PDB file of C-alpha atoms in Angstrom:
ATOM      1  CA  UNK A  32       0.000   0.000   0.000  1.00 37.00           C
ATOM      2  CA  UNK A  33       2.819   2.436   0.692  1.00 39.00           C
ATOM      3  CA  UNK A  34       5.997   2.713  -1.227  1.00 37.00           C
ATOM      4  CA  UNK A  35       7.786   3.426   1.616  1.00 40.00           C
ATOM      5  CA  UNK A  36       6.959   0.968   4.090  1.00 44.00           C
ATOM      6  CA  UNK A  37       5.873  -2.957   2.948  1.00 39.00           C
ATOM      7  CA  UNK A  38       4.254  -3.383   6.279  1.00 34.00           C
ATOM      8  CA  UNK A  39       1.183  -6.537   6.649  1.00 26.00           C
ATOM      9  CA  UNK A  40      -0.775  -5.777   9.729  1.00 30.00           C
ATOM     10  CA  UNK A  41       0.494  -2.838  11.145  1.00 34.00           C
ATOM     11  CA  UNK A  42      -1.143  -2.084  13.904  1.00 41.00           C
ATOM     12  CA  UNK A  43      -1.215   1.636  14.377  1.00 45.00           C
ATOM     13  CA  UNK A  44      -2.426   1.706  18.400  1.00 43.00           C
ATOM     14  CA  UNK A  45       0.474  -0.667  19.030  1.00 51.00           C
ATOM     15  CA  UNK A  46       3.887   1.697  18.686  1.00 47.00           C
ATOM     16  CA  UNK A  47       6.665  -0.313  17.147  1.00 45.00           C
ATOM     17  CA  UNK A  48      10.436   0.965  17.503  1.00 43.00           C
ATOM     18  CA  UNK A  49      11.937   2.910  14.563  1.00 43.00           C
ATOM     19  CA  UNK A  50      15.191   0.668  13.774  1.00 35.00           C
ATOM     20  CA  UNK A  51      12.650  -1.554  12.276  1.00 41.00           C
ATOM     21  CA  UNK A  52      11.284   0.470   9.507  1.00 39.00           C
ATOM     22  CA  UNK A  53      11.941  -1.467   6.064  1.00 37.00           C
ATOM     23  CA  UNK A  54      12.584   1.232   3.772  1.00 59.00           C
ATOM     24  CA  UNK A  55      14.072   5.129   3.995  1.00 67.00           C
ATOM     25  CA  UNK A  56      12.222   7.638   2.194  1.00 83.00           C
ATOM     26  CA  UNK A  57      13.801   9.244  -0.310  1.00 90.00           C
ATOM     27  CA  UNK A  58      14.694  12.027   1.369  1.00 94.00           C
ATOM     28  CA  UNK A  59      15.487  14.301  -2.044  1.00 93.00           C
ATOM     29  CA  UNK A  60      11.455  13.510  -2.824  1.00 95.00           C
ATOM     30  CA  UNK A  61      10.119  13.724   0.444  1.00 95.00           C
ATOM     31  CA  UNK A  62       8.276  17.041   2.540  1.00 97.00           C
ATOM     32  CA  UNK A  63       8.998  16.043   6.178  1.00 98.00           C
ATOM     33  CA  UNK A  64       6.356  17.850   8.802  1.00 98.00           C
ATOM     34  CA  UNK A  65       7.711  17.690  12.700  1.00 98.00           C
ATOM     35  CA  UNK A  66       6.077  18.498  15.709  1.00 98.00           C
ATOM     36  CA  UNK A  67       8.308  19.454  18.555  1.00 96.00           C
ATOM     37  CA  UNK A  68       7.695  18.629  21.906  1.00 93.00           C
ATOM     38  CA  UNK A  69       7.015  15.202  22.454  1.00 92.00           C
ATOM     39  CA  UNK A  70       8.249  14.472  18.997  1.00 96.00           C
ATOM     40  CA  UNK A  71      11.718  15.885  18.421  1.00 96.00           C
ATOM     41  CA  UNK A  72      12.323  16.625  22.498  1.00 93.00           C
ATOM     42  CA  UNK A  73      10.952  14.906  26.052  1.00 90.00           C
ATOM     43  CA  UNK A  74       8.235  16.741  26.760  1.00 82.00           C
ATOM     44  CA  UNK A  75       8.538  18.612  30.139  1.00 72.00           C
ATOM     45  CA  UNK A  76       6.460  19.956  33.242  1.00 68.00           C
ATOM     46  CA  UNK A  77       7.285  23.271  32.058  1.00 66.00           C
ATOM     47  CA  UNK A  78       7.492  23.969  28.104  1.00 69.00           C
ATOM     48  CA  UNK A  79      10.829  26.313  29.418  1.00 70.00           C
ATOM     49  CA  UNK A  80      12.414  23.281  30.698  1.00 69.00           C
ATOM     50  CA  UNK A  81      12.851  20.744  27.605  1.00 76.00           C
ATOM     51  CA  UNK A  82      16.479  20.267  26.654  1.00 77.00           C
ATOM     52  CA  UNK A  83      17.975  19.737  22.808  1.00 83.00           C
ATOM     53  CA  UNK A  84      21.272  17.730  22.450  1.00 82.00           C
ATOM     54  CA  UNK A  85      23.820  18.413  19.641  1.00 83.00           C
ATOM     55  CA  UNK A  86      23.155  14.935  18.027  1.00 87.00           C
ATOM     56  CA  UNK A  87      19.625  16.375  16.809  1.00 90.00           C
ATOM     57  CA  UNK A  88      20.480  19.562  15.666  1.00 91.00           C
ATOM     58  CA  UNK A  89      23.316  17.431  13.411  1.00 92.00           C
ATOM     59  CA  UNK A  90      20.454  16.219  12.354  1.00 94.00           C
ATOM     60  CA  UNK A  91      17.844  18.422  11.524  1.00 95.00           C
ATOM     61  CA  UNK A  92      20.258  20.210  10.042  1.00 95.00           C
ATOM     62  CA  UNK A  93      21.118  16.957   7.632  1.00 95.00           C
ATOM     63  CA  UNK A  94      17.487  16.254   6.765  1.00 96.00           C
ATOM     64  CA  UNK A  95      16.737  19.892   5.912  1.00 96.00           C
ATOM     65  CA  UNK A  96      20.001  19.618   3.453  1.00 96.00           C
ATOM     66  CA  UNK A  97      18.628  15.905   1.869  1.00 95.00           C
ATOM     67  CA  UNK A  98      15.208  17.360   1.728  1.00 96.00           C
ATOM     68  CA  UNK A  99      15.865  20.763   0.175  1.00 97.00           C
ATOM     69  CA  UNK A 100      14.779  22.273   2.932  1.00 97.00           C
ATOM     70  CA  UNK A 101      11.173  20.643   1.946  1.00 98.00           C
ATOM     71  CA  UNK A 102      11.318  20.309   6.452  1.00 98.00           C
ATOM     72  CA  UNK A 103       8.927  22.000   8.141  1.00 98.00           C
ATOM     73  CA  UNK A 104       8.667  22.020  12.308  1.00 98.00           C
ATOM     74  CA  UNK A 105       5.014  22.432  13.071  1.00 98.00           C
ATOM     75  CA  UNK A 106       4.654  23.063  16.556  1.00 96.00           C
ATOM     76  CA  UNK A 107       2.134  24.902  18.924  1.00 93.00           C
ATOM     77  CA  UNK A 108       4.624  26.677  20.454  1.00 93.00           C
ATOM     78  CA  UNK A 109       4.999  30.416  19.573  1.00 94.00           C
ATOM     79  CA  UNK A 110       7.218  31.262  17.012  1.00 97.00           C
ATOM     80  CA  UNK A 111       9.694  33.350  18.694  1.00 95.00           C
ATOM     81  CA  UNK A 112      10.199  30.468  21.186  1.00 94.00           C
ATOM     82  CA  UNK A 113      10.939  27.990  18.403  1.00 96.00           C
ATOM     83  CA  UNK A 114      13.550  30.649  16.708  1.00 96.00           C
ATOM     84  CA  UNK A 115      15.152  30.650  20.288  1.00 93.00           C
ATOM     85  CA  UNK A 116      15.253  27.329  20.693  1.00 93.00           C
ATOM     86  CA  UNK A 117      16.547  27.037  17.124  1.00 94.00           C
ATOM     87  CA  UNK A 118      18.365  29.665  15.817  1.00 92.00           C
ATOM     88  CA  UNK A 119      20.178  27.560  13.398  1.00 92.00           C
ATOM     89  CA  UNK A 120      17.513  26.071  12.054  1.00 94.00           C
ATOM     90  CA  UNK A 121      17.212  28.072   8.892  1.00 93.00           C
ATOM     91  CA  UNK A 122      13.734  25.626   6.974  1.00 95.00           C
ATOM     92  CA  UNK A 123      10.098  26.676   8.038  1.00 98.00           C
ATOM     93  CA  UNK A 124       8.892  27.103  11.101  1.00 98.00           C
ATOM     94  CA  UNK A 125       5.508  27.097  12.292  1.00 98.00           C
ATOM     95  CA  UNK A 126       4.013  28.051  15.419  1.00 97.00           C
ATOM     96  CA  UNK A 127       0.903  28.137  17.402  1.00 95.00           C
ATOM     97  CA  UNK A 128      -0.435  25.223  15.322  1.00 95.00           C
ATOM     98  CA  UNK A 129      -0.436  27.365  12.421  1.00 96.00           C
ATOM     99  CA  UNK A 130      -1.182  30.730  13.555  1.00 96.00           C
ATOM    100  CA  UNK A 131       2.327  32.143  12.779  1.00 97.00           C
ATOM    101  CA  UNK A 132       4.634  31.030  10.380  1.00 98.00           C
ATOM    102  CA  UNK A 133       8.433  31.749   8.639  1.00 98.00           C
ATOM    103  CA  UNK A 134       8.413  30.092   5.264  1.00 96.00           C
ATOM    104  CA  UNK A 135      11.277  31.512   2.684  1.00 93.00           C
ATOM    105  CA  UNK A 136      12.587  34.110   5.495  1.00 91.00           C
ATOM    106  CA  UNK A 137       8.968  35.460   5.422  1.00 96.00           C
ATOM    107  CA  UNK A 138       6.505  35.908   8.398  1.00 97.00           C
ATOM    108  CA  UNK A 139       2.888  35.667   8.166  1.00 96.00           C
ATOM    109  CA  UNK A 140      -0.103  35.282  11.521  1.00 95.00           C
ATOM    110  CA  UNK A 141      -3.597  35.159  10.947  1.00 94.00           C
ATOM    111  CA  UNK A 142      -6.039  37.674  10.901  1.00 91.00           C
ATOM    112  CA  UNK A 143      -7.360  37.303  14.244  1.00 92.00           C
ATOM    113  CA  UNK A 144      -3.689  37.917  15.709  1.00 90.00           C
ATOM    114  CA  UNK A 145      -4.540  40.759  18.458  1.00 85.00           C
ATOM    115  CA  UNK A 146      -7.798  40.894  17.542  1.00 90.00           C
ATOM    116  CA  UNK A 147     -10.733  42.302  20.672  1.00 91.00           C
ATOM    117  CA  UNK A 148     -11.981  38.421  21.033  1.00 92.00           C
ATOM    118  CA  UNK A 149      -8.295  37.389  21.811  1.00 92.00           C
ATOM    119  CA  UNK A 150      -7.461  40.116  24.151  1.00 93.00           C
ATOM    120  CA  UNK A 151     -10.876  39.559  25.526  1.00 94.00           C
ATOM    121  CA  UNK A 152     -10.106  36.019  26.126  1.00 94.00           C
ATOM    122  CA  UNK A 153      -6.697  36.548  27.903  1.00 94.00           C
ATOM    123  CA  UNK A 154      -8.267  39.266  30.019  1.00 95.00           C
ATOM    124  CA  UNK A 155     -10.359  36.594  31.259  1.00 96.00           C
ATOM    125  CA  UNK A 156      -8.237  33.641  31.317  1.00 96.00           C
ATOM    126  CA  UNK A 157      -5.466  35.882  32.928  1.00 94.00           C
ATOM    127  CA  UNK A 158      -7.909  36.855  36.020  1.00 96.00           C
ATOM    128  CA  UNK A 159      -9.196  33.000  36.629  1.00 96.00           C
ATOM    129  CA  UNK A 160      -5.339  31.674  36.426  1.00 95.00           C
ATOM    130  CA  UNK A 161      -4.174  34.253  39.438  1.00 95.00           C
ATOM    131  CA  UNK A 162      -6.568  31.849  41.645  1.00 95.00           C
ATOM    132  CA  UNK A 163      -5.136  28.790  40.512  1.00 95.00           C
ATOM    133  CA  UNK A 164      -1.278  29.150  40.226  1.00 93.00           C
ATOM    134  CA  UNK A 165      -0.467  25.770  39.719  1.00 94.00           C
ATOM    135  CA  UNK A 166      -1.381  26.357  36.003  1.00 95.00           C
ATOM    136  CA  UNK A 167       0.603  27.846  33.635  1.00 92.00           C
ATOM    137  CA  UNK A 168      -1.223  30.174  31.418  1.00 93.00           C
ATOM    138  CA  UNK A 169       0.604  30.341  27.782  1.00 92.00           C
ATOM    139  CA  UNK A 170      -0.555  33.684  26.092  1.00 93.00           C
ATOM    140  CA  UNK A 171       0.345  33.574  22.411  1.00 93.00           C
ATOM    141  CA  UNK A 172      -0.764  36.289  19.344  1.00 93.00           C
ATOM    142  CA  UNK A 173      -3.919  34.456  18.496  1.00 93.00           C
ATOM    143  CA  UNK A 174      -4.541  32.138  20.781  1.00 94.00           C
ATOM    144  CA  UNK A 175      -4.261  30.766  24.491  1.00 94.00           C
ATOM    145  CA  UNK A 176      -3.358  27.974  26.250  1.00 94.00           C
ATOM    146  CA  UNK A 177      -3.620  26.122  29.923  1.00 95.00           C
ATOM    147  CA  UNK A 178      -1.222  23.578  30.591  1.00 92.00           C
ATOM    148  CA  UNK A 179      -2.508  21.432  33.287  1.00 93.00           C
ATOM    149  CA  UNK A 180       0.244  18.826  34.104  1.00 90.00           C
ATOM    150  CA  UNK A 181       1.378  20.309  37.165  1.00 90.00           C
ATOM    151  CA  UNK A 182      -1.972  20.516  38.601  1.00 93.00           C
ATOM    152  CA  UNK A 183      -4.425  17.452  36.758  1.00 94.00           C
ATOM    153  CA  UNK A 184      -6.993  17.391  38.954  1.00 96.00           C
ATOM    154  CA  UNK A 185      -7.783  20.832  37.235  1.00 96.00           C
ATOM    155  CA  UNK A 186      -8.012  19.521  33.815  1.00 94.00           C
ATOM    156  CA  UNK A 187     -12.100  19.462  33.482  1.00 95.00           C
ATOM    157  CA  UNK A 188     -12.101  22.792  35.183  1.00 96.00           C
ATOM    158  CA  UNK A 189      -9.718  24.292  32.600  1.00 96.00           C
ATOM    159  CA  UNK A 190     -11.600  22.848  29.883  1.00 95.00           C
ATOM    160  CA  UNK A 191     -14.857  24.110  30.590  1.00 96.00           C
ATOM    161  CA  UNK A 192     -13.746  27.478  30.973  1.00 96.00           C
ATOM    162  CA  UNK A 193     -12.399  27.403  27.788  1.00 96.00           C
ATOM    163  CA  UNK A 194     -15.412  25.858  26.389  1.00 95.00           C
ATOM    164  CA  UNK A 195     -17.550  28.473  27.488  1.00 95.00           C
ATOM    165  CA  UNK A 196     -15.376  31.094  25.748  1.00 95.00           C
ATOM    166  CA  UNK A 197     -15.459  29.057  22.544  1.00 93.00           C
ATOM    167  CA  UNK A 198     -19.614  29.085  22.638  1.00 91.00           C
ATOM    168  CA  UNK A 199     -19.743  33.020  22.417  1.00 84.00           C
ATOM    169  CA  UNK A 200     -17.532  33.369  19.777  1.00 86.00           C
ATOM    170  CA  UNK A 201     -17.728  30.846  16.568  1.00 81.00           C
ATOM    171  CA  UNK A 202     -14.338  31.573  14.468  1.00 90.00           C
ATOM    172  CA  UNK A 203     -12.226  29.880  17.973  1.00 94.00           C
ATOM    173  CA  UNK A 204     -12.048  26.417  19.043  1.00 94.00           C
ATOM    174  CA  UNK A 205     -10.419  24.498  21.409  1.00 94.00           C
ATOM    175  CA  UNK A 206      -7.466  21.933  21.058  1.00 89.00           C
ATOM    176  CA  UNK A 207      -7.050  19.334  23.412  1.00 87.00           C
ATOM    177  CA  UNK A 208      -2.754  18.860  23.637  1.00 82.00           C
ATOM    178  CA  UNK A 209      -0.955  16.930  25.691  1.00 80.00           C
ATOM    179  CA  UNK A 210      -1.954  18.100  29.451  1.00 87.00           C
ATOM    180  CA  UNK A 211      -3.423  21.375  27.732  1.00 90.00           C
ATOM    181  CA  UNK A 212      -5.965  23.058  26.132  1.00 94.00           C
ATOM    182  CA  UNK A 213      -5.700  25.983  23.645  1.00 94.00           C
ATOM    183  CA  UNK A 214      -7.974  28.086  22.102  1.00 95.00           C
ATOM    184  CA  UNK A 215      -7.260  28.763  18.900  1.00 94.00           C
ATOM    185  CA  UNK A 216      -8.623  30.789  15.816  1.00 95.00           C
ATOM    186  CA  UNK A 217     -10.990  27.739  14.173  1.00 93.00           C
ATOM    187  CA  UNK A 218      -9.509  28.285  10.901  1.00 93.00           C
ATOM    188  CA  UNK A 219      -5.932  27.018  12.408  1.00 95.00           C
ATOM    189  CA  UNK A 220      -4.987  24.018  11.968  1.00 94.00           C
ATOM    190  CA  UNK A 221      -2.018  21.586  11.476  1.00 96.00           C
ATOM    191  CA  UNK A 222      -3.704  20.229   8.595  1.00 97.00           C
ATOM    192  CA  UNK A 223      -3.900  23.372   6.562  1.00 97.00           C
ATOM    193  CA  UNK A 224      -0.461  24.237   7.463  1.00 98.00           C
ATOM    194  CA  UNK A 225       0.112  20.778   5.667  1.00 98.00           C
ATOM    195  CA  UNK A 226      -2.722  21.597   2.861  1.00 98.00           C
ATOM    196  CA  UNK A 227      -0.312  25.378   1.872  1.00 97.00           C
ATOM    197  CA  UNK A 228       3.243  24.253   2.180  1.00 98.00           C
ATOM    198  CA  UNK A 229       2.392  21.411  -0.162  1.00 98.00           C
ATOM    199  CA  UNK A 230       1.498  23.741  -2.449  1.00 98.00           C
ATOM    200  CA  UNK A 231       4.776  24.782  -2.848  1.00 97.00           C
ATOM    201  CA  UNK A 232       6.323  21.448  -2.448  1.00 98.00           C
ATOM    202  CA  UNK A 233       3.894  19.809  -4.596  1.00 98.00           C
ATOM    203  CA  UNK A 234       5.211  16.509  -6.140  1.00 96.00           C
ATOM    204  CA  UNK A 235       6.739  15.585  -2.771  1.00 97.00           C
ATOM    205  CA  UNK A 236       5.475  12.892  -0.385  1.00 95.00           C
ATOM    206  CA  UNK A 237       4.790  14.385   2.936  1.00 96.00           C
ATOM    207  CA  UNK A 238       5.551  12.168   6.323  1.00 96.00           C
ATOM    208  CA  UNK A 239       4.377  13.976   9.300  1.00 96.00           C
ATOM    209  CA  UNK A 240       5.516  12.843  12.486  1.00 97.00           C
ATOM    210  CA  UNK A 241       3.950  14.262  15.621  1.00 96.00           C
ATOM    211  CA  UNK A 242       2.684  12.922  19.340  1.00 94.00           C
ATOM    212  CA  UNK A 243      -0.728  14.239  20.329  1.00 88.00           C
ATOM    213  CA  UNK A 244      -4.480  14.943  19.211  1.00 90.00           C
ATOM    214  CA  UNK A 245      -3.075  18.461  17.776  1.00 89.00           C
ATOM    215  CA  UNK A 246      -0.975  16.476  15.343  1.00 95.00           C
ATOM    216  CA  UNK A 247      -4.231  14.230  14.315  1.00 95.00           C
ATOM    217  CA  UNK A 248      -5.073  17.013  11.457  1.00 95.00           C
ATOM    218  CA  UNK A 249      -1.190  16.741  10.716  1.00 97.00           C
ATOM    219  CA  UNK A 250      -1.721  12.915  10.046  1.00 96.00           C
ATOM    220  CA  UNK A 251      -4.379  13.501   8.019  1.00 96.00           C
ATOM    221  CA  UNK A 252      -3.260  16.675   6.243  1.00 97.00           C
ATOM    222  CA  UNK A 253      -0.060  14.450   4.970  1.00 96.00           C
ATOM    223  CA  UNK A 254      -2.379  11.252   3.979  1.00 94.00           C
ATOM    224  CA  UNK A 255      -4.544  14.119   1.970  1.00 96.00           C
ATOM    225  CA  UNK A 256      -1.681  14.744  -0.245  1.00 96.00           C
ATOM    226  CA  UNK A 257      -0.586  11.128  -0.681  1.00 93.00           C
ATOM    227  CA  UNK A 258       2.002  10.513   2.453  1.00 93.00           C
ATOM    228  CA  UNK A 259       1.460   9.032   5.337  1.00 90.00           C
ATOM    229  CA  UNK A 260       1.996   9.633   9.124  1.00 93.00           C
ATOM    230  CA  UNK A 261       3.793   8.625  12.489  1.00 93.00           C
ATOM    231  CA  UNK A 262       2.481   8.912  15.973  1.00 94.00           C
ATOM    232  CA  UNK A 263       4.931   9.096  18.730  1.00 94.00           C
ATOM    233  CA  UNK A 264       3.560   7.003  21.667  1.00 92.00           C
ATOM    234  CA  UNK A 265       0.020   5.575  22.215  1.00 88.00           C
ATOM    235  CA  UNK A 266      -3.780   6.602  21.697  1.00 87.00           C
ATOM    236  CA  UNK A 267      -6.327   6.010  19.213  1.00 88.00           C
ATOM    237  CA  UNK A 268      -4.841   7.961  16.069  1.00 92.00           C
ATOM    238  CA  UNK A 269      -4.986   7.833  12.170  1.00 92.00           C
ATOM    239  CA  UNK A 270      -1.411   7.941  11.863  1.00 92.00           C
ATOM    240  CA  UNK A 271      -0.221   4.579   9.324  1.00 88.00           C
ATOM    241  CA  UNK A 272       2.613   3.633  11.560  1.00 90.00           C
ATOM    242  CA  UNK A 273       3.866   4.447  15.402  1.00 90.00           C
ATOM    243  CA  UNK A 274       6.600   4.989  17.346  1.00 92.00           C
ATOM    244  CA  UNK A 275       7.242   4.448  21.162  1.00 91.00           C
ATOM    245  CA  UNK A 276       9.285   7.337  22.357  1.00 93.00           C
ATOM    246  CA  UNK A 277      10.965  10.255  21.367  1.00 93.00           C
ATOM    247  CA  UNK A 278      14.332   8.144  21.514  1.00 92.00           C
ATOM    248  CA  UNK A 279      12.920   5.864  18.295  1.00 92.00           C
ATOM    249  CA  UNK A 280      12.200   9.052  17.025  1.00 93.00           C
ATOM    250  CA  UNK A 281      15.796  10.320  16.764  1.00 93.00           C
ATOM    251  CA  UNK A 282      16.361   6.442  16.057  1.00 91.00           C
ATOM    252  CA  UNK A 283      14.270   6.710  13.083  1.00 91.00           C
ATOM    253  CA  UNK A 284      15.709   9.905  11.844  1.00 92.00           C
ATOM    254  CA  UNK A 285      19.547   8.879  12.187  1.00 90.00           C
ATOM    255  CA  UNK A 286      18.081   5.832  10.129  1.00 88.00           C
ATOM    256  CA  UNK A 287      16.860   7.876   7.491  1.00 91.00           C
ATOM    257  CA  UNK A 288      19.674   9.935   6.999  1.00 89.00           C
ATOM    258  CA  UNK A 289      22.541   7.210   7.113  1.00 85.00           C
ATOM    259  CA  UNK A 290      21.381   3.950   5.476  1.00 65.00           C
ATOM    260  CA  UNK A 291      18.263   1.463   5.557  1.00 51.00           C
ATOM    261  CA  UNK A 292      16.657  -0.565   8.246  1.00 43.00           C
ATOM    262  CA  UNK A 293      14.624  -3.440   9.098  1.00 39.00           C
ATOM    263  CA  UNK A 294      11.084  -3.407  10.333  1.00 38.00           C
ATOM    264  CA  UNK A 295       9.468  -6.087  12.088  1.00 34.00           C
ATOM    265  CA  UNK A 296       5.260  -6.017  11.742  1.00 37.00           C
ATOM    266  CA  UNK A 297       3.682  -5.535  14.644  1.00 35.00           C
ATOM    267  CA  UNK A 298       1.638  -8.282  16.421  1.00 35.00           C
ATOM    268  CA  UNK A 299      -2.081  -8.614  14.734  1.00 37.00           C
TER     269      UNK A 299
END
């Protein structure tokens, strides 16, 4: 079914680890899409605290050479945190899930970046958060987000709040992430953001590789356009293949960009 990977019952809610892929893309054809935390680095209690090793920057830096720079990170981090983290990293970059984005040295947000619903939203958000501290509050240009993991037995609480916000004003919904919830602009999306930069890599096979439900419309976004997709740990998904961990991530990529591998099906 896929040129890539000759896989017979693949079971895509059972991860498998990435030395056993059959078959490296070829790289020179291929439009790679990678989330970031989670994906590319251990995902910590505190989005300030995740740490990058050389070894991955080597090779980022490789696959964004063998790809043409056709490597996009998609992440839902802001995009002046992602420049920080990776100044050298000179491919696209896209943050808040799409909202902002640096494609070809350019930078784009959407419309509703510092719009009177956002600000309207933080205002509240902001005054709610100062009575529960153990939740860190993420403002970003057009769009919010409450990261929960320090404090989980707050996780309904912070949903409905942002639930209600979402019912009184139609163009924003809101993600579920990893321990968070966002509210975002409803035309965002990591699907779209998959949908435009294959317009200008069009001929390409996308692979997106990512680790949560915001990633789902990433999957799905690369299977529209004739790739296919890699989840990073468990959950229901639609990805076509998994991982276990971030390490069989890096695994997979140092794969990719130094020879071919073996991959073992996963049990029926």
């Amino acid at each position: 079914m896929y040129s890539y990977y000759e896989i017979s019952g693949f079971s895509p809610c059972e991860p498998n680890a990435g030395r056993d892929l059959v078959e490296v893309p070829d790289l020179s054809n291929a439009a790679l899409f990678l989330d970031f935390d989670g994906t590319l680095v251990e995902t910590a209690d505190h989005p300030d605290a995740i740490e990058l090793d050389e070894g991955l920057c080597v090779m980022l830096r490789t696959l964004l050479d063998r790809t043409g720079k056709a490597t996009a990170i998609v992440s839902g981090r802001r995009l002046e945190e992602l420049e920080h983290l990776l100044p050298w990293f000179d491919g696209t970059l896209i943050g808040s899930h799409g909202a902002e984005s640096r494609r070809n040295g350019a930078y784009a947000t959407v419309p509703e970046t510092g719009s009177e619903t956002i600000m309207m939203f933080k205002d509240v958000v902001g005054s709610w958060v100062q009575h529960h501290p153990s939740v860190f509050y993420e403002e970003k240009p057009a769009s919010l987000a409450l990261h929960f993991r320090r404090a989980p037995e707050l996780h309904a609480e912070c949903g409905r709040l942002l639930d209600a916000l979402a019912r009184d004003a139609d163009e924003y919904t809101v993600h579920h992430a990893d321990m968070a919830f966002e509210l975002l602009p409803a035309r965002v999306s990591k699907r779209q953001v998959v949908a435009d930069l294959m317009v200008e890599w069009a001929g390409r096979v996308p692979v997106a590789i990512g680790n949560d439900a915001t990633d789902e419309g990433m999957f799905r976004g690369a299977q529209d356009h004739g790739g296919y997709a890699i989840k990073v740990g468990e959950g229901d998904t639609v990805a076509d293949l998994c991982l276990n961990d971030v390490s069989d991530v890096h695994r997979l990529l140092r794969d990719w960009v130094t020879g071919p591998v073996a991959m073992t099906p996963s049990p029926a």
